[in-house]
PDB file of C-alpha atoms in Angstrom:
ATOM      1  CA  ASP M 288       0.000   0.000   0.000  1.00 51.00           C
ATOM      2  CA  GLY M 289       1.585   3.249  -1.169  1.00 54.00           C
ATOM      3  CA  SER M 290      -0.101   5.306   1.544  1.00 56.00           C
ATOM      4  CA  GLN M 291       1.959   3.529   4.204  1.00 62.00           C
ATOM      5  CA  LEU M 292       5.161   4.373   2.370  1.00 63.00           C
ATOM      6  CA  ASN M 293       4.188   7.995   1.813  1.00 69.00           C
ATOM      7  CA  GLY M 294       2.407   8.536   5.129  1.00 71.00           C
ATOM      8  CA  PRO M 295       5.336   9.879   7.182  1.00 74.00           C
ATOM      9  CA  TYR M 296       6.514  12.152   4.350  1.00 75.00           C
ATOM     10  CA  THR M 297       3.006  13.459   3.699  1.00 75.00           C
ATOM     11  CA  GLY M 298       2.313  13.956   7.387  1.00 76.00           C
ATOM     12  CA  MET M 299       5.494  15.908   8.011  1.00 80.00           C
ATOM     13  CA  MET M 300       5.441  17.900   4.789  1.00 78.00           C
ATOM     14  CA  SER M 301       1.840  18.807   4.109  1.00 73.00           C
ATOM     15  CA  SER M 302       0.508  18.777   7.650  1.00 76.00           C
ATOM     16  CA  GLY M 303       3.352  19.543  10.032  1.00 84.00           C
ATOM     17  CA  LEU M 304       5.352  22.035   8.000  1.00 91.00           C
ATOM     18  CA  LYS M 305       2.245  23.765   6.697  1.00 89.00           C
ATOM     19  CA  ASN M 306       0.958  24.278  10.241  1.00 91.00           C
ATOM     20  CA  TYR M 307       4.334  25.504  11.519  1.00 93.00           C
ATOM     21  CA  GLN M 308       4.557  27.989   8.656  1.00 93.00           C
ATOM     22  CA  PHE M 309       1.070  29.278   9.476  1.00 93.00           C
ATOM     23  CA  ILE M 310       2.132  29.898  13.088  1.00 93.00           C
ATOM     24  CA  ILE M 311       5.398  31.532  11.971  1.00 96.00           C
ATOM     25  CA  ASP M 312       3.531  33.917   9.655  1.00 95.00           C
ATOM     26  CA  LYS M 313       0.836  34.832  12.213  1.00 96.00           C
ATOM     27  CA  SER M 314       3.238  35.250  15.126  1.00 96.00           C
ATOM     28  CA  LYS M 315       5.538  37.412  13.000  1.00 96.00           C
ATOM     29  CA  GLU M 316       2.600  39.677  12.104  1.00 97.00           C
ATOM     30  CA  GLN M 317       1.740  40.040  15.795  1.00 96.00           C
ATOM     31  CA  GLY M 318       5.315  40.274  17.081  1.00 96.00           C
ATOM     32  CA  ASP M 319       4.709  37.225  19.269  1.00 95.00           C
ATOM     33  CA  TRP M 320       8.286  36.004  19.414  1.00 96.00           C
ATOM     34  CA  ASN M 321       7.538  33.201  21.857  1.00 93.00           C
ATOM     35  CA  PHE M 322       5.302  31.401  19.355  1.00 93.00           C
ATOM     36  CA  TYR M 323       7.600  32.471  16.510  1.00 96.00           C
ATOM     37  CA  LEU M 324      10.529  30.683  18.184  1.00 95.00           C
ATOM     38  CA  MET M 325       8.458  27.599  18.950  1.00 92.00           C
ATOM     39  CA  ALA M 326       7.198  27.228  15.378  1.00 94.00           C
ATOM     40  CA  THR M 327      10.523  28.129  13.739  1.00 96.00           C
ATOM     41  CA  VAL M 328      12.444  25.528  15.732  1.00 94.00           C
ATOM     42  CA  MET M 329       9.826  22.824  15.155  1.00 92.00           C
ATOM     43  CA  LYS M 330       9.751  23.619  11.431  1.00 95.00           C
ATOM     44  CA  ALA M 331      13.554  23.434  11.325  1.00 96.00           C
ATOM     45  CA  TYR M 332      13.602  20.174  13.274  1.00 93.00           C
ATOM     46  CA  THR M 333      10.947  18.565  11.051  1.00 93.00           C
ATOM     47  CA  THR M 334      12.552  19.797   7.836  1.00 95.00           C
ATOM     48  CA  GLU M 335      15.951  18.596   9.010  1.00 95.00           C
ATOM     49  CA  VAL M 336      14.527  15.108   9.557  1.00 92.00           C
ATOM     50  CA  LEU M 337      13.113  15.121   6.013  1.00 92.00           C
ATOM     51  CA  VAL M 338      16.434  16.313   4.570  1.00 93.00           C
ATOM     52  CA  ASP M 339      18.292  13.626   6.506  1.00 91.00           C
ATOM     53  CA  LEU M 340      15.977  11.001   5.051  1.00 89.00           C
ATOM     54  CA  TYR M 341      15.650  12.240   1.459  1.00 88.00           C
ATOM     55  CA  ASP M 342      18.360  14.918   0.912  1.00 89.00           C
ATOM     56  CA  LYS M 343      16.416  16.776  -1.772  1.00 93.00           C
ATOM     57  CA  ILE M 344      12.930  17.914  -0.843  1.00 92.00           C
ATOM     58  CA  PRO M 345      10.630  20.707  -1.999  1.00 93.00           C
ATOM     59  CA  TYR M 346      11.455  23.573   0.346  1.00 93.00           C
ATOM     60  CA  PHE M 347      11.684  27.101  -1.021  1.00 93.00           C
ATOM     61  CA  ASP M 348       8.753  26.608  -3.422  1.00 91.00           C
ATOM     62  CA  ALA M 349       6.802  24.294  -1.114  1.00 88.00           C
ATOM     63  CA  LEU M 350       3.766  25.025   1.059  1.00 82.00           C
ATOM     64  CA  LYS M 351       2.226  27.401  -1.474  1.00 81.00           C
ATOM     65  CA  GLY M 352      -0.833  25.258  -2.147  1.00 76.00           C
ATOM     66  CA  ALA M 353      -2.556  25.784  -5.486  1.00 81.00           C
ATOM     67  CA  GLU M 354      -0.153  28.665  -6.227  1.00 87.00           C
ATOM     68  CA  ASN M 355       2.568  26.119  -7.006  1.00 85.00           C
ATOM     69  CA  LEU M 356       1.520  22.514  -7.513  1.00 85.00           C
ATOM     70  CA  ASN M 357       4.960  21.430  -8.769  1.00 89.00           C
ATOM     71  CA  PRO M 358       7.564  22.883  -6.407  1.00 90.00           C
ATOM     72  CA  LYS M 359      11.179  22.279  -7.328  1.00 94.00           C
ATOM     73  CA  PHE M 360      13.348  20.105  -5.108  1.00 94.00           C
ATOM     74  CA  ASP M 361      16.157  21.847  -3.238  1.00 96.00           C
ATOM     75  CA  ASP M 362      19.380  20.220  -2.052  1.00 94.00           C
ATOM     76  CA  GLY M 363      19.937  19.439   1.607  1.00 94.00           C
ATOM     77  CA  TYR M 364      22.900  21.775   2.103  1.00 95.00           C
ATOM     78  CA  THR M 365      20.986  24.813   0.805  1.00 96.00           C
ATOM     79  CA  ILE M 366      18.026  23.912   3.006  1.00 96.00           C
ATOM     80  CA  TYR M 367      20.281  23.494   6.055  1.00 97.00           C
ATOM     81  CA  LYS M 368      21.749  26.959   5.469  1.00 96.00           C
ATOM     82  CA  ASP M 369      18.278  28.496   5.416  1.00 97.00           C
ATOM     83  CA  LEU M 370      17.156  26.563   8.503  1.00 97.00           C
ATOM     84  CA  LEU M 371      20.256  27.643  10.440  1.00 97.00           C
ATOM     85  CA  ALA M 372      19.646  31.277   9.497  1.00 97.00           C
ATOM     86  CA  GLY M 373      15.980  30.955  10.484  1.00 97.00           C
ATOM     87  CA  ILE M 374      16.843  29.582  13.912  1.00 97.00           C
ATOM     88  CA  ASP M 375      19.379  32.377  14.456  1.00 97.00           C
ATOM     89  CA  THR M 376      16.759  34.960  13.467  1.00 97.00           C
ATOM     90  CA  ALA M 377      14.223  33.450  15.874  1.00 97.00           C
ATOM     91  CA  LEU M 378      16.733  33.329  18.746  1.00 96.00           C
ATOM     92  CA  ALA M 379      17.592  37.011  18.208  1.00 96.00           C
ATOM     93  CA  LYS M 380      14.002  38.211  18.766  1.00 96.00           C
ATOM     94  CA  ASP M 381      12.892  40.246  21.797  1.00 95.00           C
ATOM     95  CA  PHE M 382      11.390  37.741  24.216  1.00 91.00           C
ATOM     96  CA  SER M 383      10.529  40.496  26.668  1.00 91.00           C
ATOM     97  CA  ALA M 384       8.308  42.375  24.181  1.00 92.00           C
ATOM     98  CA  SER M 385       4.793  43.177  25.358  1.00 93.00           C
ATOM     99  CA  THR M 386       3.433  41.585  22.162  1.00 94.00           C
ATOM    100  CA  ASN M 387       4.569  38.118  23.267  1.00 90.00           C
ATOM    101  CA  THR M 388       2.047  35.654  24.602  1.00 88.00           C
ATOM    102  CA  PRO M 389       2.980  35.209  28.270  1.00 84.00           C
ATOM    103  CA  THR M 390       4.678  31.882  28.901  1.00 80.00           C
ATOM    104  CA  SER M 391       2.058  31.109  31.557  1.00 78.00           C
ATOM    105  CA  LEU M 392      -0.546  31.029  28.765  1.00 81.00           C
ATOM    106  CA  ILE M 393       1.583  29.006  26.359  1.00 82.00           C
ATOM    107  CA  GLY M 394       1.783  25.908  28.555  1.00 77.00           C
ATOM    108  CA  ALA M 395      -1.246  24.065  27.161  1.00 74.00           C
ATOM    109  CA  SER M 396      -0.178  24.817  23.569  1.00 76.00           C
ATOM    110  CA  ASP M 397       3.355  23.563  24.077  1.00 79.00           C
ATOM    111  CA  LEU M 398       3.156  19.787  24.383  1.00 79.00           C
ATOM    112  CA  ILE M 399       6.916  19.382  24.771  1.00 80.00           C
ATOM    113  CA  PHE M 400       8.195  22.117  27.084  1.00 80.00           C
ATOM    114  CA  ALA M 401       4.963  23.439  28.686  1.00 78.00           C
ATOM    115  CA  GLY M 402       5.745  27.028  27.693  1.00 80.00           C
ATOM    116  CA  SER M 403       9.369  27.198  28.831  1.00 84.00           C
ATOM    117  CA  ILE M 404      11.093  29.599  26.455  1.00 88.00           C
ATOM    118  CA  THR M 405      14.412  28.798  28.141  1.00 89.00           C
ATOM    119  CA  LYS M 406      14.032  25.139  27.175  1.00 90.00           C
ATOM    120  CA  ARG M 407      12.913  26.163  23.668  1.00 90.00           C
ATOM    121  CA  LYS M 408      16.086  28.229  23.276  1.00 93.00           C
ATOM    122  CA  GLN M 409      18.166  25.293  24.490  1.00 94.00           C
ATOM    123  CA  PHE M 410      16.325  22.963  22.143  1.00 93.00           C
ATOM    124  CA  ALA M 411      16.935  25.373  19.222  1.00 94.00           C
ATOM    125  CA  ASN M 412      20.654  24.713  19.515  1.00 95.00           C
ATOM    126  CA  THR M 413      20.167  20.965  19.099  1.00 92.00           C
ATOM    127  CA  PRO M 414      19.067  20.920  15.427  1.00 92.00           C
ATOM    128  CA  LYS M 415      21.770  23.526  14.737  1.00 95.00           C
ATOM    129  CA  LEU M 416      24.448  21.235  16.147  1.00 95.00           C
ATOM    130  CA  LYS M 417      22.959  18.237  14.359  1.00 94.00           C
ATOM    131  CA  MET M 418      22.965  20.036  10.996  1.00 96.00           C
ATOM    132  CA  PHE M 419      26.600  21.069  11.449  1.00 97.00           C
ATOM    133  CA  LEU M 420      27.497  17.473  12.293  1.00 95.00           C
ATOM    134  CA  ARG M 421      25.670  16.263   9.168  1.00 94.00           C
ATOM    135  CA  MET M 422      27.671  18.765   7.095  1.00 94.00           C
ATOM    136  CA  VAL M 423      31.050  17.687   8.480  1.00 93.00           C
ATOM    137  CA  ASN M 424      32.030  15.424   5.566  1.00 91.00           C
ATOM    138  CA  ALA M 425      30.830  17.633   2.709  1.00 91.00           C
ATOM    139  CA  LYS M 426      31.684  21.031   4.224  1.00 95.00           C
ATOM    140  CA  PRO M 427      34.190  20.359   7.040  1.00 95.00           C
ATOM    141  CA  ALA M 428      35.453  23.927   7.503  1.00 97.00           C
ATOM    142  CA  GLU M 429      31.942  25.348   7.573  1.00 96.00           C
ATOM    143  CA  ALA M 430      30.758  22.652   9.965  1.00 96.00           C
ATOM    144  CA  GLN M 431      33.683  23.250  12.293  1.00 97.00           C
ATOM    145  CA  ALA M 432      33.114  27.011  12.223  1.00 97.00           C
ATOM    146  CA  GLY M 433      29.435  26.529  13.055  1.00 97.00           C
ATOM    147  CA  ILE M 434      30.143  24.192  15.946  1.00 97.00           C
ATOM    148  CA  GLN M 435      32.877  26.505  17.223  1.00 97.00           C
ATOM    149  CA  ALA M 436      30.455  29.448  17.033  1.00 96.00           C
ATOM    150  CA  LEU M 437      27.972  27.540  19.207  1.00 96.00           C
ATOM    151  CA  TYR M 438      30.620  26.924  21.842  1.00 95.00           C
ATOM    152  CA  THR M 439      32.062  30.441  21.614  1.00 96.00           C
ATOM    153  CA  ALA M 440      28.572  31.837  22.194  1.00 94.00           C
ATOM    154  CA  ASN M 441      28.247  29.487  25.181  1.00 94.00           C
ATOM    155  CA  ALA M 442      25.185  27.935  23.561  1.00 94.00           C
ATOM    156  CA  GLN M 443      23.010  26.122  26.046  1.00 93.00           C
ATOM    157  CA  PHE M 444      21.568  22.693  25.299  1.00 90.00           C
ATOM    158  CA  LEU M 445      18.800  20.704  26.953  1.00 85.00           C
ATOM    159  CA  THR M 446      19.702  18.748  30.037  1.00 83.00           C
ATOM    160  CA  SER M 447      16.349  16.957  30.097  1.00 77.00           C
ATOM    161  CA  GLU M 448      14.528  14.754  27.623  1.00 78.00           C
ATOM    162  CA  ALA M 449      12.395  16.401  24.949  1.00 77.00           C
ATOM    163  CA  GLY M 450       9.278  14.437  24.148  1.00 75.00           C
ATOM    164  CA  MET M 451       5.519  14.368  24.322  1.00 68.00           C
ATOM    165  CA  PHE M 452       4.533  12.273  27.286  1.00 65.00           C
ATOM    166  CA  GLY M 453       0.987  13.553  27.875  1.00 63.00           C
ATOM    167  CA  PHE M 454      -0.646  10.937  25.666  1.00 58.00           C
ATOM    168  CA  THR M 455      -1.759   7.572  27.012  1.00 54.00           C
TER     169      THR M 455
END
């Protein structure tokens, strides 16, 4: 059955990434950098998994619906570069802005970290490190520079497990 083979790809691409992009766009309009960070990091994480599995995926032309029914496939390295830049942009936002949804109200919406922006920031560094490690054979100098930049910036990483445990 072809649906079983395509199910994970379809679920991540057309459902997950589409929903993350919707949240990114809406939170950017409203200056809600808490939700912007959450959605940006989850989009990067999900996209990175797809790139790791398939290398070339529709990315820059994807998620446009009927506007573009035949998006071109982009190479993994180019996608990684954009994801890394997107995470850096999200981490640089003003998390003290009055336009942010208070973290106390995010809890129910955040199934992984219950609204902890600190943990989200720590988690954001994980896909960055993973992408640099994936690049190490093809682009060793760039990968080393990226990893060194994380350590020079004293990047914080999670010290607890990230997962959804609320489902029974």
